[in-house]
Short mmCIF file of C-alpha atoms and ligand atoms in Angstrom, two decimals:
data_model
loop_
_atom_site.label_atom_id
_atom_site.label_comp_id
_atom_site.label_asym_id
_atom_site.label_seq_id
_atom_site.Cartn_x
_atom_site.Cartn_y
_atom_site.Cartn_z
CA UNK A 1 -0.04 0.00 0.00
CA UNK A 2 2.98 2.24 -0.53
CA UNK A 3 1.28 3.94 -3.48
CA UNK A 4 -1.81 4.67 -1.46
CA UNK A 5 0.12 6.33 1.36
CA UNK A 6 2.13 8.40 -1.14
CA UNK A 7 -0.92 9.57 -3.06
CA UNK A 8 -2.89 10.34 0.06
CA UNK A 9 -0.05 12.44 1.40
CA UNK A 10 0.45 14.21 -1.89
CA UNK A 11 -3.23 15.17 -2.41
CA UNK A 12 -3.42 16.41 1.16
CA UNK A 13 -0.58 18.73 0.33
CA UNK A 14 -2.44 20.04 -2.66
CA UNK A 15 -1.24 17.77 -5.48
CA UNK A 16 -3.70 17.78 -8.36
CA UNK A 17 -4.39 14.46 -10.01
CA UNK A 18 -4.66 14.95 -13.79
CA UNK A 19 -4.61 11.51 -15.34
CA UNK A 20 -4.74 7.83 -14.70
CA UNK A 21 -1.00 7.63 -14.28
CA UNK A 22 -1.36 9.74 -11.16
CA UNK A 23 -3.80 7.28 -9.65
CA UNK A 24 -3.58 3.99 -7.77
CA UNK A 25 -6.41 1.51 -8.19
CA UNK A 26 -8.13 2.57 -5.01
CA UNK A 27 -8.23 6.20 -6.08
CA UNK A 28 -9.61 5.31 -9.49
CA UNK A 29 -12.32 3.15 -7.96
CA UNK A 30 -13.38 5.80 -5.41
CA UNK A 31 -13.35 8.47 -8.13
CA UNK A 32 -15.51 6.34 -10.47
CA UNK A 33 -17.93 5.58 -7.68
CA UNK A 34 -18.18 9.26 -6.84
CA UNK A 35 -18.72 10.36 -10.42
CA UNK A 36 -21.32 7.68 -10.99
CA UNK A 37 -23.33 8.92 -8.00
CA UNK A 38 -23.00 12.44 -9.26
CA UNK A 39 -23.96 11.69 -12.87
CA UNK A 40 -26.94 9.55 -11.86
CA UNK A 41 -28.12 12.15 -9.40
CA UNK A 42 -27.98 14.91 -12.02
CA UNK A 43 -29.75 12.89 -14.64
CA UNK A 44 -32.42 11.35 -12.45
CA UNK A 45 -33.33 14.83 -11.06
CA UNK A 46 -35.04 15.44 -14.41
CA UNK A 47 -37.91 12.86 -14.34
CA UNK A 48 -39.38 14.17 -11.04
CA UNK A 49 -39.24 17.73 -12.42
CA UNK A 50 -40.95 16.56 -15.55
CA UNK A 51 -43.89 15.13 -13.58
CA UNK A 52 -45.16 18.68 -12.81
CA UNK A 53 -43.51 20.96 -15.27
CA UNK A 54 -46.71 21.23 -17.33
CA UNK A 55 -48.36 22.72 -14.18
CA UNK A 56 -46.14 25.76 -14.41
CA UNK A 57 -48.35 28.78 -13.62
CA UNK A 58 -46.70 31.03 -16.21
CA UNK A 59 -44.82 30.64 -19.43
CA UNK A 60 -41.76 32.14 -17.77
CA UNK A 61 -41.92 29.53 -15.01
CA UNK A 62 -42.11 26.83 -17.66
CA UNK A 63 -39.13 28.19 -19.60
CA UNK A 64 -37.09 28.39 -16.39
CA UNK A 65 -38.01 24.76 -15.45
CA UNK A 66 -36.99 23.60 -18.90
CA UNK A 67 -33.71 25.51 -18.64
CA UNK A 68 -33.04 23.86 -15.33
CA UNK A 69 -33.67 20.38 -16.79
CA UNK A 70 -31.38 21.17 -19.66
CA UNK A 71 -28.68 22.23 -17.16
CA UNK A 72 -29.07 18.99 -15.20
CA UNK A 73 -28.66 16.91 -18.37
CA UNK A 74 -25.57 18.95 -19.12
CA UNK A 75 -24.23 18.28 -15.57
CA UNK A 76 -24.91 14.54 -16.01
CA UNK A 77 -23.12 14.70 -19.36
CA UNK A 78 -20.04 16.21 -17.77
CA UNK A 79 -19.91 13.46 -15.10
CA UNK A 80 -20.37 10.67 -17.61
CA UNK A 81 -17.81 12.16 -19.98
CA UNK A 82 -15.29 12.20 -17.16
CA UNK A 83 -16.14 8.56 -16.45
CA UNK A 84 -15.64 7.66 -20.06
CA UNK A 85 -12.24 9.25 -20.06
CA UNK A 86 -11.48 7.01 -17.07
CA UNK A 87 -12.37 3.96 -19.16
CA UNK A 88 -15.97 3.37 -18.20
CA UNK A 89 -18.49 2.14 -20.71
CA UNK A 90 -21.01 4.90 -20.28
CA UNK A 91 -23.28 3.72 -23.08
CA UNK A 92 -23.79 0.53 -21.05
CA UNK A 93 -24.16 2.50 -17.85
CA UNK A 94 -26.80 4.73 -19.31
CA UNK A 95 -28.92 2.47 -21.43
CA UNK A 96 -28.48 -1.09 -20.16
CA UNK A 97 -28.28 -0.66 -16.42
CA UNK A 98 -31.14 -2.05 -14.28
CA UNK A 99 -33.16 0.68 -12.51
CA UNK A 100 -32.22 -0.46 -9.02
CA UNK A 101 -28.51 -0.18 -9.86
CA UNK A 102 -28.70 3.58 -10.38
CA UNK A 103 -27.13 5.63 -7.61
CA UNK A 104 -29.41 8.65 -7.43
CA UNK A 105 -30.80 9.68 -4.05
CA UNK A 106 -33.90 8.07 -2.71
CA UNK A 107 -35.66 11.42 -2.79
CA UNK A 108 -35.56 11.40 -6.61
CA UNK A 109 -37.58 8.13 -6.83
CA UNK A 110 -40.79 10.09 -6.17
CA UNK A 111 -43.30 11.89 -8.36
CA UNK A 112 -43.91 15.49 -7.37
CA UNK A 113 -47.50 16.29 -6.40
CA UNK A 114 -47.73 19.86 -7.57
CA UNK A 115 -45.80 22.92 -8.86
CA UNK A 116 -44.98 24.11 -5.36
CA UNK A 117 -43.05 20.90 -4.80
CA UNK A 118 -40.92 21.74 -7.80
CA UNK A 119 -39.99 24.98 -6.07
CA UNK A 120 -39.17 23.18 -2.83
CA UNK A 121 -37.25 20.53 -4.82
CA UNK A 122 -35.05 23.35 -6.29
CA UNK A 123 -34.73 25.19 -2.96
CA UNK A 124 -33.83 22.18 -0.85
CA UNK A 125 -32.48 19.39 -3.09
CA UNK A 126 -30.59 21.62 -5.53
CA UNK A 127 -29.22 23.33 -2.45
CA UNK A 128 -27.91 19.94 -1.35
CA UNK A 129 -26.29 19.44 -4.75
CA UNK A 130 -24.89 22.99 -4.49
CA UNK A 131 -23.46 22.19 -1.07
CA UNK A 132 -21.93 18.80 -2.07
CA UNK A 133 -20.58 19.90 -5.46
CA UNK A 134 -19.47 23.25 -4.09
CA UNK A 135 -17.30 21.34 -1.63
CA UNK A 136 -15.89 19.20 -4.43
CA UNK A 137 -15.28 22.27 -6.57
CA UNK A 138 -13.30 23.75 -3.73
CA UNK A 139 -11.38 20.73 -2.54
CA UNK A 140 -11.34 17.83 -5.00
CA UNK A 141 -7.91 16.58 -5.97
CA UNK A 142 -9.12 15.44 -9.43
CA UNK A 143 -8.24 18.35 -11.72
CA UNK A 144 -10.61 17.67 -14.61
CA UNK A 145 -13.56 17.41 -12.20
CA UNK A 146 -12.63 20.57 -10.29
CA UNK A 147 -12.51 22.56 -13.54
CA UNK A 148 -15.81 21.12 -14.75
CA UNK A 149 -17.52 22.15 -11.53
CA UNK A 150 -17.20 25.86 -12.25
CA UNK A 151 -20.13 25.64 -14.62
CA UNK A 152 -22.12 23.36 -12.33
CA UNK A 153 -21.69 25.62 -9.33
CA UNK A 154 -22.97 28.64 -11.19
CA UNK A 155 -26.02 26.80 -12.48
CA UNK A 156 -26.96 25.07 -9.22
CA UNK A 157 -27.09 28.48 -7.53
CA UNK A 158 -29.50 29.58 -10.18
CA UNK A 159 -31.65 26.49 -9.51
CA UNK A 160 -31.83 26.95 -5.81
CA UNK A 161 -32.63 30.69 -6.23
CA UNK A 162 -35.45 29.69 -8.59
CA UNK A 163 -36.80 27.44 -5.88
CA UNK A 164 -36.63 30.25 -3.34
CA UNK A 165 -38.45 32.58 -5.68
CA UNK A 166 -41.27 30.05 -6.13
CA UNK A 167 -41.56 29.44 -2.38
CA UNK A 168 -41.42 33.18 -1.55
CA UNK A 169 -44.19 34.03 -3.94
CA UNK A 170 -46.30 31.08 -2.86
CA UNK A 171 -46.33 31.92 0.85
CA UNK A 172 -48.12 35.17 0.15
CA UNK A 173 -51.25 33.15 -0.49
CA UNK A 174 -52.57 31.21 2.57
CA UNK A 175 -53.69 28.20 0.51
CA UNK A 176 -50.38 27.96 -1.30
CA UNK A 177 -48.51 28.54 1.89
CA UNK A 178 -50.07 25.39 3.26
CA UNK A 179 -48.78 23.52 0.23
CA UNK A 180 -45.30 24.87 0.78
CA UNK A 181 -45.42 23.71 4.37
CA UNK A 182 -46.64 20.23 3.29
CA UNK A 183 -43.84 19.95 0.72
CA UNK A 184 -41.20 21.09 3.21
CA UNK A 185 -42.52 18.57 5.75
CA UNK A 186 -41.44 15.60 3.63
CA UNK A 187 -38.65 17.19 1.61
CA UNK A 188 -36.64 18.77 4.41
CA UNK A 189 -35.65 15.47 6.10
CA UNK A 190 -35.06 14.01 2.63
CA UNK A 191 -32.59 16.84 2.10
CA UNK A 192 -30.81 15.95 5.32
CA UNK A 193 -30.47 12.34 4.13
CA UNK A 194 -28.63 13.46 1.00
CA UNK A 195 -25.44 13.85 3.04
CA UNK A 196 -25.43 10.23 4.20
CA UNK A 197 -24.40 8.36 7.30
CA UNK A 198 -23.43 10.32 10.43
CA UNK A 199 -19.65 10.82 10.88
CA UNK A 200 -19.41 8.79 14.14
CA UNK A 201 -20.74 5.72 12.32
CA UNK A 202 -18.19 5.92 9.51
CA UNK A 203 -14.82 4.48 10.32
CA UNK A 204 -12.90 6.05 7.42
CA UNK A 205 -13.65 7.72 4.19
CA UNK A 206 -11.60 7.18 1.08
CA UNK A 207 -13.37 10.12 -0.45
CA UNK A 208 -11.77 12.33 2.17
CA UNK A 209 -8.49 10.59 2.43
CA UNK A 210 -7.96 10.87 -1.32
CA UNK A 211 -9.51 14.36 -1.17
CA UNK A 212 -12.21 13.67 -3.68
CA UNK A 213 -14.20 15.86 -1.33
CA UNK A 214 -13.11 18.11 1.52
CA UNK A 215 -15.77 18.12 4.20
CA UNK A 216 -17.32 15.26 6.12
CA UNK A 217 -20.99 14.22 5.85
CA UNK A 218 -21.93 15.98 9.06
CA UNK A 219 -20.02 19.10 8.10
CA UNK A 220 -21.81 19.24 4.81
CA UNK A 221 -25.17 18.64 6.47
CA UNK A 222 -24.47 21.59 8.77
CA UNK A 223 -23.57 23.71 5.78
CA UNK A 224 -26.84 22.93 4.11
CA UNK A 225 -28.78 23.59 7.31
CA UNK A 226 -27.00 26.93 7.74
CA UNK A 227 -28.73 28.35 4.71
CA UNK A 228 -31.85 26.15 4.42
CA UNK A 229 -33.15 26.80 7.94
CA UNK A 230 -32.81 30.63 7.90
CA UNK A 231 -34.38 30.79 4.46
CA UNK A 232 -37.46 28.69 5.49
CA UNK A 233 -37.82 30.65 8.71
CA UNK A 234 -37.59 33.96 6.86
CA UNK A 235 -40.72 33.08 4.87
CA UNK A 236 -42.64 31.69 7.87
CA UNK A 237 -42.18 28.03 7.02
CA UNK A 238 -41.51 25.68 9.91
CA UNK A 239 -38.64 23.24 9.74
CA UNK A 240 -37.60 20.53 12.27
CA UNK A 241 -34.22 22.10 13.01
CA UNK A 242 -32.87 25.18 14.81
CA UNK A 243 -29.62 26.94 15.52
CA UNK A 244 -28.13 26.26 18.92
CA UNK A 245 -26.18 29.26 20.25
CA UNK A 246 -24.29 27.21 22.85
CA UNK A 247 -22.75 24.68 20.46
CA UNK A 248 -22.92 27.04 17.43
CA UNK A 249 -24.48 24.24 15.47
CA UNK A 250 -27.79 23.45 13.93
CA UNK A 251 -29.74 20.81 15.84
CA UNK A 252 -32.33 18.55 14.31
CA UNK A 253 -35.46 18.55 16.44
CA UNK A 254 -36.82 15.16 15.42
CA UNK A 255 -35.22 11.69 15.64
CA UNK A 256 -32.85 11.53 12.73
CA UNK A 257 -32.87 9.23 10.96
CA UNK A 258 -36.49 8.11 11.41
CA UNK A 259 -38.91 5.90 9.53
CA UNK A 260 -40.61 7.06 6.41
CA UNK A 261 -44.04 6.20 5.01
CA UNK A 262 -43.30 6.21 1.30
CA UNK A 263 -46.87 5.81 0.23
CA UNK A 264 -48.05 8.95 1.95
CA UNK A 265 -44.71 10.75 1.74
CA UNK A 266 -44.72 11.23 5.52
CA UNK A 267 -41.96 11.00 8.12
CA UNK A 268 -42.86 8.91 11.14
CA UNK A 269 -41.07 11.12 13.61
CA UNK A 270 -42.24 8.99 16.50
CA UNK A 271 -40.28 6.04 15.05
CA UNK A 272 -36.56 6.59 15.17
CA UNK A 273 -34.52 4.46 12.81
CA UNK A 274 -30.97 3.39 12.26
CA UNK A 275 -28.71 4.32 9.33
CA UNK A 276 -28.45 0.64 8.56
CA UNK A 277 -32.20 0.51 7.93
CA UNK A 278 -32.03 3.78 5.98
CA UNK A 279 -29.46 2.28 3.60
CA UNK A 280 -31.78 -0.71 3.21
CA UNK A 281 -34.63 1.65 2.37
CA UNK A 282 -32.41 3.42 -0.19
CA UNK A 283 -31.45 0.09 -1.76
CA UNK A 284 -35.03 -1.15 -1.97
CA UNK A 285 -35.70 2.08 -3.94
CA UNK A 286 -38.64 4.47 -4.03
CA UNK A 287 -41.90 4.01 -5.96
CA UNK A 288 -40.95 5.57 -9.32
CA UNK A 289 -37.40 4.17 -9.64
CA UNK A 290 -38.23 1.84 -12.49
CA UNK A 291 -40.51 4.18 -14.33
CA UNK A 292 -38.04 7.06 -14.13
CA UNK A 293 -35.06 5.05 -15.34
CA UNK A 294 -37.12 3.65 -18.17
CA UNK A 295 -38.06 7.20 -19.08
CA UNK A 296 -34.39 7.98 -19.43
CA UNK A 297 -33.65 4.89 -21.48
CA UNK A 298 -36.76 4.90 -23.63
CA UNK A 299 -35.57 7.19 -26.41
CA UNK A 300 -32.35 5.27 -27.00
CA UNK A 301 -34.21 1.93 -27.07
CA UNK A 302 -36.92 3.20 -29.47
CA UNK A 303 -34.26 4.61 -31.82
CA UNK A 304 -32.41 1.32 -31.71
CA UNK A 305 -35.64 -0.46 -32.65
CA UNK A 306 -36.27 1.88 -35.55
CA UNK A 307 -32.75 1.41 -36.78
CA UNK A 308 -33.14 -2.33 -36.71
CA UNK A 309 -36.42 -2.14 -38.61
CA UNK A 310 -34.89 0.09 -41.25
CA UNK A 311 -32.14 -2.39 -42.00
CA UNK B 1 -29.76 -5.09 -25.90
CA UNK B 2 -27.06 -2.86 -27.06
CA UNK B 3 -27.54 0.66 -28.35
CA UNK B 4 -25.37 0.72 -31.40
CA UNK B 5 -24.14 4.05 -32.55
CA UNK B 6 -21.89 5.26 -35.28
CA UNK B 7 -18.31 5.64 -34.26
CA UNK B 8 -18.13 8.72 -32.06
CA UNK B 9 -15.09 10.92 -31.59
CA UNK B 10 -14.14 12.94 -28.57
CA UNK B 11 -13.84 16.65 -29.09
CA UNK B 12 -12.30 19.08 -26.59
CA UNK B 13 -14.22 22.35 -26.21
CA UNK B 14 -12.43 25.68 -25.81
CA UNK B 15 -13.97 29.05 -25.12
CA UNK B 16 -13.16 32.68 -24.46
CA UNK B 17 -15.61 34.65 -22.31
CA UNK B 18 -14.70 38.07 -23.58
CA UNK B 19 -12.25 39.65 -25.97
CA UNK B 20 -8.85 39.74 -24.29
CA UNK B 21 -9.59 36.77 -22.06
CA UNK B 22 -7.64 33.50 -22.17
CA UNK B 23 -8.97 30.70 -24.30
CA UNK B 24 -9.90 28.02 -21.78
CA UNK B 25 -10.64 24.34 -21.96
CA UNK B 26 -14.18 24.05 -20.60
CA UNK B 27 -15.04 20.46 -21.34
CA UNK B 28 -15.59 17.74 -23.87
CA UNK B 29 -18.28 16.37 -26.10
CA UNK B 30 -18.57 13.19 -28.17
CA UNK B 31 -19.97 13.34 -31.62
CA UNK B 32 -20.08 11.53 -34.95
CA UNK B 33 -18.95 14.66 -36.85
CA UNK B 34 -17.38 18.04 -36.13
CA UNK B 35 -20.66 19.71 -37.14
CA UNK B 36 -22.58 17.75 -34.52
CA UNK B 37 -19.79 18.41 -31.99
CA UNK B 38 -20.35 22.14 -32.47
CA UNK B 39 -24.04 21.78 -31.84
CA UNK B 40 -23.53 19.61 -28.75
CA UNK B 41 -20.95 22.02 -27.37
CA UNK B 42 -23.13 25.06 -27.87
CA UNK B 43 -26.06 23.38 -26.05
CA UNK B 44 -24.12 21.80 -23.27
CA UNK B 45 -21.78 24.64 -22.37
CA UNK B 46 -24.18 27.57 -22.39
CA UNK B 47 -23.25 28.87 -18.91
CA UNK B 48 -21.64 32.02 -20.37
CA UNK B 49 -22.30 34.23 -23.34
CA UNK B 50 -18.97 33.23 -24.91
CA UNK B 51 -17.42 35.54 -27.45
CA UNK B 52 -15.60 32.55 -28.89
CA UNK B 53 -16.01 28.79 -28.81
CA UNK B 54 -14.35 26.03 -30.75
CA UNK B 55 -14.13 22.25 -30.78
CA UNK B 56 -11.04 20.25 -31.57
CA UNK B 57 -10.93 16.56 -32.40
CA UNK B 58 -8.85 15.21 -29.51
CA UNK B 59 -6.86 13.01 -31.93
CA UNK B 60 -5.68 16.17 -33.62
CA UNK B 61 -3.95 17.52 -30.57
CA UNK B 62 -0.24 17.05 -30.72
CA UNK B 63 1.28 17.05 -27.28
CA UNK B 64 4.70 18.61 -26.71
CA UNK B 65 4.63 17.88 -23.00
CA UNK B 66 2.27 16.22 -20.56
CA UNK B 67 2.34 16.03 -16.80
CA UNK B 68 4.59 13.24 -15.64
CA UNK B 69 2.36 10.73 -13.95
CA UNK B 70 2.94 10.14 -10.24
CA UNK B 71 2.99 6.44 -10.95
CA UNK B 72 4.22 6.65 -14.52
CA UNK B 73 5.60 3.36 -15.68
CA UNK B 74 4.51 1.58 -12.49
CA UNK B 75 0.95 1.20 -13.64
CA UNK B 76 -2.07 1.79 -11.48
FE1 FE2 C 1 -27.18 19.80 -11.41
FE1 FE2 C 2 -29.72 21.58 -10.14
#
């Protein structure tokens, strides 16, 4: 493991990895895993948005939603292009992979119920993406990825601002405000889960040792909370977290993690859960997993069929 | 099932934000032809109102020097 120790030391000192000859096998594997999660997350953010985009209240809202989806596909493209340069068969990954093998967050396996949820999706989930990828953009040791994230960072900020605009304007109407609250009630804790297992349950992280990312799961969760909570409070929306002056940290006011009723999109905050069970829930996938992945693969498969018929 | 596609080539994408700026490598696209590569690049990398954008077939880049790999020769 001489190579591993050398590479870890180097990247901690600021060495930028530019190509495969700078990597050991472990680094390459961790990098590919990370980029697969990122690419899948970007791409599978589109189908949930598509479920309500035709409910956009104005043409401008619709154009913005379309622009966001186009951005996400671009972000996915970047991640998969990087994977291909690392020797992955992305064609296979995209069009022949079973739905349950995709690595997008559990939160993206759900249909949205209304336009307001699209706003909350942008404000909370894109904020999670902005937090995670912002950290990678700042710290990652993989040069090609760090450079590619300049574009992503700019666009994610636009997405989360769009969500804030939708939420801000909705809360002016009491009926719509109720919908914002309902959306936040299930999506806020989903947002917390994006950052993964609590630090004290994780023995070591190759992602951090190889500096694919800079901050730990809990640090990133705190970072997300530090802007998500004040924003929601500023528009009179209640969230199950608050800032604790004494520890100078955000504290989650409900058992976290806790059980989730997927059918009704409701957190069972009287039923605390373990991260082990949460991972199991992630792996057993949410209700739209298959449909959403098929939606992504459908065009390529239809084109292939047409090509075969034409021959 | 395999989605068969015509042989695609990797193109590197370079842009300049404004006159006087450096030409920067902003990413890559894959395309069957240079014409398609231009279209893909324009749609994918639309984060700035570039004054200049070009695509170069990666195989056409002749390298004078490349970073010496940390494990060069040793293999990963
Ligand atoms: Fe994105
Ligand atoms: Fe986004």
